Short mmCIF file of N, CA, C and O in Angstrom, two decimals:
data_model
loop_
_atom_site.label_atom_id
_atom_site.label_comp_id
_atom_site.label_asym_id
_atom_site.label_seq_id
_atom_site.Cartn_x
_atom_site.Cartn_y
_atom_site.Cartn_z
N LEU A 1 -8.92 10.36 -14.55
CA LEU A 1 -10.10 9.10 -14.44
C LEU A 1 -8.98 8.02 -13.56
O LEU A 1 -7.88 7.60 -14.12
N ALA A 2 -9.50 7.52 -12.49
CA ALA A 2 -8.64 6.56 -11.90
C ALA A 2 -8.69 5.11 -12.45
O ALA A 2 -9.45 4.75 -13.05
N GLY A 3 -7.72 4.21 -12.54
CA GLY A 3 -7.43 2.95 -13.51
C GLY A 3 -7.64 1.46 -12.18
O GLY A 3 -8.00 2.25 -10.91
N PRO A 4 -7.86 0.71 -12.57
CA PRO A 4 -7.74 -0.61 -11.43
C PRO A 4 -7.18 0.00 -10.47
O PRO A 4 -5.43 -0.28 -10.54
N VAL A 5 -7.19 -0.96 -9.64
CA VAL A 5 -6.57 -0.85 -8.11
C VAL A 5 -5.28 -2.03 -8.58
O VAL A 5 -5.71 -2.84 -8.86
N GLY A 6 -4.08 -1.38 -8.35
CA GLY A 6 -3.37 -2.60 -8.37
C GLY A 6 -2.56 -3.64 -7.41
O GLY A 6 -2.74 -2.67 -6.56
N ALA A 7 -1.83 -4.12 -7.22
CA ALA A 7 -1.24 -5.10 -6.02
C ALA A 7 -0.31 -4.00 -5.55
O ALA A 7 -0.17 -3.89 -4.25
N ALA A 8 0.16 -3.08 -6.29
CA ALA A 8 1.29 -1.96 -5.66
C ALA A 8 0.43 -1.28 -4.73
O ALA A 8 1.70 -0.51 -3.70
N ASP A 9 -0.71 -0.96 -4.70
CA ASP A 9 -1.61 -0.41 -3.73
C ASP A 9 -1.96 -1.17 -2.61
O ASP A 9 -2.70 -0.21 -1.90
N PHE A 10 -1.77 -2.37 -2.58
CA PHE A 10 -2.05 -3.04 -1.33
C PHE A 10 -0.66 -3.45 -0.21
O PHE A 10 0.02 -3.45 -1.11
N ASN A 11 -0.89 -2.94 0.43
CA ASN A 11 0.26 -3.18 1.74
C ASN A 11 -0.08 -4.74 2.49
O ASN A 11 -1.10 -4.25 3.10
N PRO A 12 1.13 -5.14 3.05
CA PRO A 12 1.13 -6.21 3.99
C PRO A 12 0.43 -5.91 5.43
O PRO A 12 0.73 -4.61 5.48
N LEU A 13 -0.47 -6.53 6.19
CA LEU A 13 -1.17 -6.14 7.22
C LEU A 13 -0.18 -6.93 8.18
O LEU A 13 -0.47 -6.46 9.63
N GLY A 14 0.25 -7.96 8.44
CA GLY A 14 1.00 -8.60 9.29
C GLY A 14 -0.17 -9.29 10.02
O GLY A 14 -1.25 -9.08 10.05
N GLY A 15 0.41 -9.91 11.12
CA GLY A 15 -0.70 -10.32 12.04
C GLY A 15 -1.59 -9.58 12.83
O GLY A 15 -2.43 -9.49 12.54
N ALA A 16 -1.14 -8.65 13.50
CA ALA A 16 -1.58 -7.66 14.13
C ALA A 16 -2.76 -6.64 13.32
O ALA A 16 -3.76 -6.78 13.59
N GLY A 17 -1.87 -6.56 12.01
CA GLY A 17 -2.80 -5.62 11.14
C GLY A 17 -3.84 -6.66 10.56
O GLY A 17 -5.35 -5.93 10.39
N SER A 18 -3.77 -7.58 10.24
CA SER A 18 -5.01 -8.76 9.95
C SER A 18 -6.02 -9.07 11.08
O SER A 18 -7.14 -8.59 10.75
N GLY A 19 -5.55 -8.69 12.11
CA GLY A 19 -6.70 -9.20 13.12
C GLY A 19 -7.35 -7.63 13.46
O GLY A 19 -8.65 -8.00 13.47
N ALA A 20 -6.87 -6.90 13.55
CA ALA A 20 -7.42 -5.35 13.59
C ALA A 20 -8.42 -5.31 12.41
O ALA A 20 -9.66 -4.76 12.59
N ALA A 21 -7.85 -5.78 11.25
CA ALA A 21 -8.46 -5.18 10.04
C ALA A 21 -10.10 -6.27 9.70
O ALA A 21 -10.72 -5.67 9.23
N LEU A 22 -10.09 -7.37 10.48
CA LEU A 22 -11.34 -8.60 10.17
C LEU A 22 -11.70 -8.76 11.31
O LEU A 22 -13.28 -8.54 11.05
N THR A 23 -11.47 -8.51 12.48
CA THR A 23 -12.43 -8.75 14.11
C THR A 23 -13.59 -7.73 14.20
O THR A 23 -13.31 -6.56 14.08
N GLY A 24 -14.59 -8.54 13.96
CA GLY A 24 -16.04 -7.82 14.13
C GLY A 24 -16.44 -7.15 12.97
O GLY A 24 -17.20 -6.46 12.87
N LYS A 25 -15.86 -7.40 11.73
CA LYS A 25 -16.31 -6.48 10.36
C LYS A 25 -16.81 -7.98 9.58
O LYS A 25 -16.74 -9.20 9.83
N THR A 26 -17.76 -7.05 8.81
CA THR A 26 -18.59 -7.90 7.92
C THR A 26 -17.48 -7.31 6.21
O THR A 26 -17.64 -6.25 6.06
N PHE A 27 -17.35 -8.72 5.17
CA PHE A 27 -16.78 -8.55 4.26
C PHE A 27 -17.82 -8.81 2.99
O PHE A 27 -18.62 -9.60 3.52
N SER A 28 -17.65 -8.06 1.73
CA SER A 28 -18.70 -8.83 0.69
C SER A 28 -17.59 -8.88 -0.27
O SER A 28 -16.66 -8.38 -0.80
N TYR A 29 -17.82 -9.94 -1.52
CA TYR A 29 -17.06 -10.55 -2.12
C TYR A 29 -17.57 -10.16 -3.80
O TYR A 29 -18.79 -9.85 -3.68
N ALA A 30 -16.60 -9.98 -4.70
CA ALA A 30 -17.33 -9.35 -5.87
C ALA A 30 -18.47 -10.67 -6.39
O ALA A 30 -19.45 -10.11 -7.06
N ASP A 31 -18.47 -11.64 -6.30
CA ASP A 31 -19.52 -12.74 -6.60
C ASP A 31 -20.42 -12.53 -5.57
O ASP A 31 -21.89 -13.62 -5.55
N GLY A 32 -20.84 -11.92 -4.92
CA GLY A 32 -22.00 -11.56 -3.81
C GLY A 32 -21.87 -11.91 -2.28
O GLY A 32 -22.96 -12.19 -1.94
N ALA A 33 -20.87 -12.70 -2.27
CA ALA A 33 -20.53 -13.55 -1.02
C ALA A 33 -20.14 -12.83 0.35
O ALA A 33 -19.77 -11.33 -0.17
N ARG A 34 -20.58 -13.03 1.36
CA ARG A 34 -20.42 -12.34 2.45
C ARG A 34 -19.74 -13.36 3.80
O ARG A 34 -19.92 -14.04 3.47
N GLN A 35 -18.63 -12.46 4.22
CA GLN A 35 -18.24 -13.06 5.41
C GLN A 35 -18.34 -12.03 6.44
O GLN A 35 -17.50 -11.06 6.69
N VAL A 36 -18.44 -12.93 7.66
CA VAL A 36 -18.08 -12.10 8.77
C VAL A 36 -17.17 -12.93 9.92
O VAL A 36 -17.28 -13.75 10.09
N PHE A 37 -16.41 -11.79 10.20
CA PHE A 37 -15.12 -12.47 11.23
C PHE A 37 -15.43 -11.90 12.88
O PHE A 37 -15.13 -10.76 13.52
N TYR A 38 -15.84 -12.69 13.12
CA TYR A 38 -16.49 -12.86 14.75
C TYR A 38 -15.04 -12.71 15.62
O TYR A 38 -14.33 -13.22 15.30
N GLU A 39 -15.33 -12.07 16.89
CA GLU A 39 -14.01 -11.55 17.73
C GLU A 39 -14.05 -13.12 18.45
O GLU A 39 -12.76 -13.51 19.00
N SER A 40 -14.94 -14.04 18.64
CA SER A 40 -14.69 -15.33 18.95
C SER A 40 -13.90 -16.19 18.04
O SER A 40 -13.81 -17.27 18.59
N GLY A 41 -13.74 -15.87 17.25
CA GLY A 41 -12.60 -17.40 16.52
C GLY A 41 -13.50 -17.97 15.22
O GLY A 41 -13.29 -18.40 14.66
N ARG A 42 -14.84 -17.23 15.34
CA ARG A 42 -15.88 -18.01 14.56
C ARG A 42 -16.01 -17.14 13.14
O ARG A 42 -15.80 -16.11 13.08
N THR A 43 -16.51 -17.52 11.97
CA THR A 43 -16.69 -17.05 11.05
C THR A 43 -17.75 -17.67 9.88
O THR A 43 -17.93 -18.81 10.02
N LEU A 44 -18.44 -16.84 9.47
CA LEU A 44 -19.95 -16.85 8.81
C LEU A 44 -19.43 -16.65 7.49
O LEU A 44 -19.10 -15.31 7.26
N TYR A 45 -19.32 -17.39 6.45
CA TYR A 45 -19.33 -17.35 4.87
C TYR A 45 -20.80 -17.49 4.34
O TYR A 45 -21.67 -18.45 4.52
N GLU A 46 -21.39 -16.92 3.52
CA GLU A 46 -22.60 -16.76 3.16
C GLU A 46 -22.70 -16.46 1.48
O GLU A 46 -22.17 -15.57 1.12
N HIS A 47 -22.81 -17.59 0.82
CA HIS A 47 -23.43 -17.39 -0.68
C HIS A 47 -24.38 -18.58 -1.01
O HIS A 47 -24.25 -19.23 -1.10
N GLY A 48 -24.95 -17.98 -1.01
CA GLY A 48 -26.54 -18.86 -1.30
C GLY A 48 -26.68 -19.76 -0.03
O GLY A 48 -28.19 -19.68 0.08
N ARG A 49 -26.01 -20.35 1.20
CA ARG A 49 -26.46 -20.79 2.11
C ARG A 49 -25.37 -20.30 3.05
O ARG A 49 -24.04 -20.38 2.41
N PRO A 50 -25.37 -20.60 4.43
CA PRO A 50 -24.59 -20.18 5.44
C PRO A 50 -23.34 -21.49 5.81
O PRO A 50 -23.82 -22.72 5.88
N SER A 51 -22.31 -20.84 5.89
CA SER A 51 -21.20 -21.65 6.07
C SER A 51 -20.35 -21.52 7.41
O SER A 51 -19.69 -20.29 7.06
N TRP A 52 -20.12 -21.82 8.55
CA TRP A 52 -19.95 -21.75 9.66
C TRP A 52 -18.49 -22.20 9.88
O TRP A 52 -18.24 -23.53 9.43
N GLY A 53 -17.19 -21.35 10.01
CA GLY A 53 -15.83 -22.02 10.05
C GLY A 53 -15.06 -21.30 11.38
O GLY A 53 -15.63 -20.73 12.34
N TYR A 54 -13.91 -21.55 11.56
CA TYR A 54 -13.18 -20.44 12.21
C TYR A 54 -12.09 -19.94 11.67
O TYR A 54 -11.45 -20.47 10.68
N TRP A 55 -11.73 -18.65 12.46
CA TRP A 55 -10.37 -17.85 11.84
C TRP A 55 -9.62 -17.75 12.82
O TRP A 55 -9.74 -17.95 14.15
N GLU A 56 -8.49 -17.37 12.80
CA GLU A 56 -7.32 -17.07 13.37
C GLU A 56 -6.24 -16.38 12.99
O GLU A 56 -6.14 -16.56 11.37
N VAL A 57 -5.26 -15.42 13.58
CA VAL A 57 -3.89 -14.92 12.91
C VAL A 57 -3.02 -15.84 13.42
O VAL A 57 -2.83 -15.86 14.95
N ARG A 58 -2.34 -16.58 12.56
CA ARG A 58 -0.98 -17.22 13.05
C ARG A 58 0.13 -16.49 12.27
O ARG A 58 -0.06 -16.93 11.19
N GLY A 59 1.19 -15.90 13.46
CA GLY A 59 2.36 -15.22 12.85
C GLY A 59 1.70 -14.04 11.83
O GLY A 59 0.95 -13.31 12.38
N ASP A 60 2.08 -14.08 10.60
CA ASP A 60 1.94 -12.99 9.66
C ASP A 60 0.66 -13.17 9.10
O ASP A 60 -0.03 -12.42 8.08
N GLN A 61 -0.32 -14.25 9.08
CA GLN A 61 -1.20 -14.87 8.43
C GLN A 61 -2.55 -14.75 8.88
O GLN A 61 -2.82 -15.29 9.94
N TYR A 62 -3.45 -14.47 8.00
CA TYR A 62 -4.96 -15.49 8.29
C TYR A 62 -5.13 -16.48 8.00
O TYR A 62 -5.01 -17.19 6.95
N CYS A 63 -5.86 -17.33 8.76
CA CYS A 63 -5.80 -18.62 8.62
C CYS A 63 -7.33 -18.99 9.03
O CYS A 63 -8.15 -18.98 9.89
N SER A 64 -7.94 -20.10 8.28
CA SER A 64 -9.30 -20.59 8.58
C SER A 64 -9.26 -21.98 8.38
O SER A 64 -8.32 -22.80 7.52
N GLN A 65 -10.18 -22.32 9.09
CA GLN A 65 -10.64 -23.98 8.92
C GLN A 65 -12.14 -23.71 8.53
O GLN A 65 -13.00 -23.20 9.50
N TRP A 66 -12.59 -25.14 8.06
CA TRP A 66 -13.97 -25.47 7.66
C TRP A 66 -14.41 -26.36 7.70
O TRP A 66 -14.24 -27.42 6.81
N PRO A 67 -15.32 -26.81 9.35
CA PRO A 67 -15.66 -28.16 9.13
C PRO A 67 -16.58 -28.86 7.85
O PRO A 67 -17.40 -27.80 7.38
N PRO A 68 -16.54 -29.74 7.60
CA PRO A 68 -15.83 -31.07 8.28
C PRO A 68 -14.22 -31.09 8.27
O PRO A 68 -13.75 -32.10 8.60
N ALA A 69 -13.74 -30.29 7.22
CA ALA A 69 -12.28 -30.63 7.10
C ALA A 69 -11.42 -30.34 8.32
O ALA A 69 -11.81 -29.38 9.07
N ALA A 70 -10.39 -30.93 8.78
CA ALA A 70 -9.69 -30.75 9.87
C ALA A 70 -8.63 -29.93 9.38
O ALA A 70 -8.05 -29.31 10.85
N GLY A 71 -8.24 -29.67 8.44
CA GLY A 71 -6.74 -28.77 8.05
C GLY A 71 -7.34 -27.12 8.19
O GLY A 71 -8.29 -26.94 7.83
N TRP A 72 -6.20 -26.74 8.09
CA TRP A 72 -6.17 -25.09 8.30
C TRP A 72 -5.44 -24.63 6.92
O TRP A 72 -4.70 -25.16 6.40
N ALA A 73 -5.95 -23.37 6.12
CA ALA A 73 -5.71 -23.02 4.84
C ALA A 73 -5.22 -21.52 5.61
O ALA A 73 -5.84 -20.70 6.25
N CYS A 74 -3.73 -21.20 5.09
CA CYS A 74 -3.41 -19.41 5.70
C CYS A 74 -3.20 -18.55 4.35
O CYS A 74 -3.06 -19.40 3.30
N TYR A 75 -3.47 -17.43 4.65
CA TYR A 75 -3.10 -16.42 3.85
C TYR A 75 -2.70 -14.88 3.96
O TYR A 75 -2.62 -14.74 5.33
N ASP A 76 -2.03 -14.47 2.86
CA ASP A 76 -1.28 -13.27 3.43
C ASP A 76 -2.09 -12.38 3.36
O ASP A 76 -2.97 -12.27 1.79
N VAL A 77 -2.41 -11.25 3.94
CA VAL A 77 -3.66 -10.30 3.76
C VAL A 77 -2.70 -8.82 3.48
O VAL A 77 -1.95 -8.50 4.18
N THR A 78 -3.40 -8.39 2.78
CA THR A 78 -2.81 -6.76 2.35
C THR A 78 -4.18 -6.10 1.81
O THR A 78 -5.32 -6.64 2.02
N SER A 79 -3.74 -4.74 2.25
CA SER A 79 -5.04 -3.62 2.22
C SER A 79 -4.70 -2.32 1.70
O SER A 79 -3.63 -1.99 1.59
N ASP A 80 -5.62 -2.04 0.62
CA ASP A 80 -5.41 -0.65 0.64
C ASP A 80 -5.80 0.45 1.32
O ASP A 80 -6.25 1.40 0.74
N GLY A 81 -6.47 -0.02 2.73
CA GLY A 81 -7.00 0.96 3.19
C GLY A 81 -8.52 0.88 3.52
O GLY A 81 -9.09 1.19 4.48
N THR A 82 -8.95 0.10 2.45
CA THR A 82 -10.81 -0.50 2.57
C THR A 82 -10.75 -1.50 2.10
O THR A 82 -11.18 -2.44 3.17
N ALA A 83 -10.29 -2.03 0.96
CA ALA A 83 -10.71 -3.44 0.35
C ALA A 83 -9.32 -4.65 1.17
O ALA A 83 -8.13 -3.64 1.69
N VAL A 84 -9.48 -5.45 1.02
CA VAL A 84 -8.36 -6.76 1.73
C VAL A 84 -8.51 -7.88 0.76
O VAL A 84 -9.41 -7.84 0.08
N ARG A 85 -7.62 -8.34 0.45
CA ARG A 85 -6.94 -9.18 -0.46
C ARG A 85 -6.39 -10.44 0.55
O ARG A 85 -5.57 -10.13 1.65
N PHE A 86 -6.75 -11.48 0.40
CA PHE A 86 -6.27 -12.53 0.84
C PHE A 86 -5.55 -13.60 -0.22
O PHE A 86 -6.17 -13.88 -1.37
N GLN A 87 -4.27 -14.10 -0.05
CA GLN A 87 -3.67 -14.51 -0.88
C GLN A 87 -2.65 -15.64 -0.43
O GLN A 87 -2.00 -15.61 0.41
N GLY A 88 -3.62 -17.09 -0.89
CA GLY A 88 -2.85 -18.62 -0.57
C GLY A 88 -1.58 -18.88 -1.19
O GLY A 88 -1.20 -17.85 -2.23
N ASP A 89 -1.28 -19.84 -0.31
CA ASP A 89 0.48 -20.46 -1.41
C ASP A 89 0.05 -20.83 -2.85
O ASP A 89 1.10 -20.67 -3.38
N SER A 90 -1.33 -20.76 -3.29
CA SER A 90 -1.35 -21.14 -4.83
C SER A 90 -1.42 -20.10 -5.44
O SER A 90 -1.21 -20.39 -6.89
N GLY A 91 -1.59 -18.62 -5.10
CA GLY A 91 -1.23 -17.59 -5.61
C GLY A 91 -2.61 -16.99 -6.01
O GLY A 91 -2.51 -15.70 -6.21
N THR A 92 -3.28 -17.66 -5.59
CA THR A 92 -5.10 -16.92 -5.80
C THR A 92 -5.19 -16.15 -4.63
O THR A 92 -4.92 -15.90 -3.37
N VAL A 93 -5.80 -15.31 -5.16
CA VAL A 93 -6.28 -13.64 -4.51
C VAL A 93 -7.74 -13.64 -4.59
O VAL A 93 -8.51 -13.62 -5.38
N TYR A 94 -8.00 -13.44 -3.09
CA TYR A 94 -9.66 -13.26 -3.12
C TYR A 94 -9.49 -11.77 -2.63
O TYR A 94 -9.14 -11.12 -1.20
N GLU A 95 -10.54 -10.82 -2.91
CA GLU A 95 -10.52 -9.43 -2.74
C GLU A 95 -11.71 -9.33 -2.02
O GLU A 95 -12.87 -9.87 -2.66
N ALA A 96 -11.96 -8.76 -1.04
CA ALA A 96 -13.41 -8.37 -0.24
C ALA A 96 -13.29 -6.82 0.05
O ALA A 96 -12.10 -6.29 0.50
N VAL A 97 -14.80 -6.29 0.22
CA VAL A 97 -14.70 -5.19 0.39
C VAL A 97 -15.67 -4.71 1.81
O VAL A 97 -16.46 -5.84 2.19
N PRO A 98 -15.66 -3.75 2.68
CA PRO A 98 -16.31 -3.84 3.88
C PRO A 98 -17.70 -3.78 3.40
O PRO A 98 -18.06 -2.95 2.80
N ALA A 99 -18.69 -4.67 3.87
CA ALA A 99 -19.88 -4.35 3.77
C ALA A 99 -20.81 -3.17 4.33
O ALA A 99 -20.40 -2.93 5.45
N PRO A 100 -21.94 -3.10 3.34
CA PRO A 100 -22.62 -2.04 3.89
C PRO A 100 -23.44 -2.25 5.19
O PRO A 100 -23.93 -3.49 5.70
#
């Protein structure tokens, strides 16, 4: 029996890898939310209602901005080859899998 996937099974994607893993893709989160990463740099997050923001790769991190907030939040991105994890400066980890 396979156990839960641990952090050791996730590898850093870096900037180019993050862009390739996210661009044009839709991901689902455990809480039922979905997020689409458009090539244009727009992102749509849906969890009960749609929320439009912006995303880009800065250095080795995925960064997002959600109006009306002006600031950007950046995350390290890791993957096990299927799922992706976003980890912010606070240490909080968000995990998503490709949406069907």
